[in-house]
XYZ file of N, CA and C in Angstrom:
249
model
N 58.078 172.144 121.605
C 59.357 171.674 122.105
C 59.145 170.360 122.767
N 60.124 169.391 122.558
C 59.953 167.810 123.245
C 60.193 168.008 124.839
N 59.360 167.395 125.522
C 59.648 167.273 126.892
C 59.870 166.020 127.693
N 60.751 166.376 128.564
C 61.179 164.880 129.355
C 60.092 164.434 130.083
N 60.058 163.116 130.044
C 58.876 162.270 130.597
C 59.726 161.296 131.248
N 59.064 160.355 132.308
C 59.684 159.284 132.881
C 60.033 158.230 131.832
N 61.589 157.976 131.846
C 62.142 157.069 130.904
C 62.232 157.560 129.598
N 62.082 158.751 129.029
C 62.264 159.020 128.014
C 61.713 160.691 127.626
N 61.509 160.797 126.420
C 61.174 162.082 125.685
C 59.762 162.089 125.001
N 59.080 163.171 125.143
C 57.885 162.836 124.451
C 57.655 164.115 123.308
N 57.664 163.771 122.156
C 57.596 164.943 121.131
C 56.309 164.872 120.246
N 56.084 165.514 119.082
C 55.067 165.713 118.373
C 55.414 165.663 117.059
N 54.501 164.948 116.352
C 54.376 165.252 114.840
C 53.971 166.664 114.437
N 54.849 167.226 113.801
C 54.375 168.767 113.351
C 53.724 168.917 112.048
N 53.811 167.858 111.192
C 53.401 167.933 109.860
C 53.682 166.694 109.212
N 52.902 166.313 108.061
C 53.546 165.443 107.238
C 53.587 165.987 105.845
N 54.922 165.660 105.316
C 55.295 166.205 103.996
C 54.386 165.457 102.874
N 54.605 165.886 101.589
C 53.862 165.463 100.403
C 53.956 164.014 100.175
N 54.983 163.262 100.674
C 55.009 161.813 100.577
C 54.434 160.967 101.720
N 53.812 161.800 102.807
C 53.011 161.245 103.810
C 54.254 160.839 105.037
N 55.283 161.107 105.050
C 56.156 161.095 106.009
C 55.773 161.988 107.103
N 55.716 161.542 108.383
C 55.594 162.545 109.673
C 56.981 163.082 110.152
N 57.031 164.344 110.062
C 58.288 165.227 110.475
C 57.762 165.730 111.808
N 58.854 165.137 112.879
C 58.539 165.446 114.307
C 59.312 166.352 114.622
N 59.015 166.985 115.923
C 59.648 168.181 116.542
C 60.903 167.886 117.530
N 61.563 166.437 117.083
C 62.580 165.980 117.807
C 63.957 166.474 116.845
N 64.644 167.423 117.544
C 65.778 167.786 116.375
C 66.995 166.242 116.553
N 67.091 166.332 115.179
C 68.193 164.950 114.753
C 69.402 165.233 115.535
N 69.972 166.549 115.515
C 71.230 166.678 116.015
C 71.401 166.254 117.411
N 70.358 166.378 118.196
C 70.199 165.937 119.601
C 69.992 164.368 119.935
N 68.950 164.312 119.154
C 68.413 162.699 119.559
C 68.882 161.456 118.676
N 69.262 161.785 117.465
C 69.863 160.755 116.838
C 71.079 159.876 117.314
N 72.117 160.592 117.980
C 73.009 160.244 118.554
C 72.612 159.112 119.691
N 71.694 159.520 120.395
C 71.339 158.990 121.402
C 70.724 157.730 120.937
N 69.936 157.790 119.969
C 68.898 156.802 119.427
C 69.940 155.704 118.982
N 71.345 155.910 118.321
C 72.102 155.102 117.825
C 72.783 154.284 119.125
N 73.069 154.763 120.064
C 73.979 154.398 121.445
C 72.946 153.614 122.246
N 71.531 153.949 122.254
C 70.643 153.360 123.204
C 69.506 152.594 122.554
N 68.961 151.548 123.362
C 67.672 150.993 122.630
C 66.718 152.247 123.063
N 66.061 152.410 122.011
C 64.660 153.412 122.140
C 63.610 152.707 121.547
N 62.555 153.318 121.536
C 61.202 152.737 121.076
C 60.401 154.108 120.668
N 59.944 154.074 119.780
C 58.807 155.589 119.037
C 57.576 154.823 119.369
N 56.728 155.801 119.578
C 55.407 155.239 119.568
C 54.390 156.371 119.001
N 53.488 156.091 118.151
C 52.584 157.004 117.377
C 51.484 156.516 117.260
N 50.018 156.936 118.111
C 48.862 156.417 118.137
C 48.844 154.777 118.281
N 49.659 154.581 119.300
C 49.737 153.010 119.866
C 50.549 152.141 118.802
N 51.134 152.533 117.743
C 52.053 151.852 116.952
C 53.538 152.204 117.270
N 54.062 151.131 117.952
C 55.559 151.169 118.416
C 56.340 150.657 117.446
N 57.712 151.112 117.440
C 58.614 150.517 116.487
C 60.256 151.176 116.923
N 61.111 150.492 116.617
C 62.487 150.768 117.004
C 63.568 150.608 115.800
N 63.173 150.967 114.539
C 63.964 150.987 113.540
C 64.654 152.236 113.330
N 65.761 152.625 113.356
C 66.688 153.868 112.665
C 67.407 153.360 111.689
N 67.338 154.160 110.637
C 67.828 154.211 109.288
C 68.621 155.422 109.052
N 69.817 155.561 108.371
C 70.509 156.515 107.959
C 69.710 157.259 106.750
N 69.119 156.612 105.831
C 68.186 157.244 104.922
C 67.011 156.391 104.829
N 65.927 156.746 104.176
C 64.672 156.192 103.737
C 65.225 155.057 103.010
N 66.001 155.100 102.091
C 66.114 154.009 100.973
C 66.915 152.729 101.820
N 67.358 152.928 102.823
C 67.891 151.636 103.646
C 66.599 150.765 104.394
N 65.374 151.326 104.290
C 64.481 150.623 105.043
C 63.961 149.551 104.150
N 63.334 148.326 104.634
C 62.760 147.452 103.987
C 61.168 147.872 103.704
N 60.554 147.553 102.654
C 59.155 147.708 102.247
C 58.205 147.216 103.256
N 57.644 148.289 103.711
C 56.492 148.228 104.794
C 56.971 148.506 106.102
N 58.158 148.636 106.260
C 58.926 148.799 107.545
C 58.350 150.388 108.009
N 58.347 150.365 109.225
C 57.858 151.702 109.738
C 59.406 152.322 110.372
N 59.977 153.428 109.915
C 61.395 153.711 110.541
C 61.439 155.078 110.803
N 62.569 155.286 111.741
C 62.826 156.701 111.917
C 64.244 156.877 111.112
N 64.534 158.519 110.628
C 65.728 158.554 109.968
C 65.480 160.405 110.132
N 67.115 160.549 109.905
C 67.219 162.220 109.911
C 66.804 162.708 108.677
N 65.919 163.451 108.740
C 65.138 164.281 107.421
C 65.951 165.354 107.042
N 65.630 165.764 105.829
C 66.250 167.001 105.325
C 65.770 168.306 106.178
N 64.639 168.214 106.993
C 64.211 168.971 107.805
C 64.828 169.564 108.857
N 65.999 168.498 109.406
C 66.574 168.571 110.313
C 66.062 167.988 111.683
N 64.885 167.521 111.407
C 64.198 166.870 112.579
C 64.116 165.258 112.214
N 63.832 164.523 113.309
C 63.566 163.111 112.981
C 62.327 162.938 112.377
N 62.305 162.069 111.249
C 61.260 161.881 110.490
C 60.777 160.398 110.523
N 59.488 160.063 110.514
C 58.996 158.744 110.698
C 58.294 158.434 109.021
N 58.417 157.330 108.756
C 58.214 156.870 107.367
C 57.730 155.561 107.258
N 56.748 154.954 106.416
C 56.537 153.663 106.104
C 57.093 153.469 104.970
N 58.300 152.569 104.665
C 58.747 152.446 103.396
C 57.756 151.904 102.463
N 57.309 152.537 101.010
C 56.511 152.357 100.342
C 55.150 152.471 100.410
N 54.863 153.243 101.927
C 53.562 153.687 102.207
C 53.571 154.927 102.645
N 52.525 155.373 103.401
C 52.482 156.579 104.373
C 52.477 156.442 105.702
N 53.067 157.238 106.470
C 53.248 157.177 108.000
C 51.594 157.722 108.460
């Protein structure tokens, strides 16, 4: 389960799919509306980013982004690469 921390929420990467995208434990129905309304920053292993796209195809090549995945959770991807 995601946990509240000072200034935000801490989640985890649950697994990587066959495309190398990171599937988090952050439920999209809960966090995507907040991410659209407020400034946010995601950080994984020291890499911070703040791009949110509606689907993977909307991201520029090489961009690290978060998007609502088919899993129902926020997923993280590198367009044209592996997260």
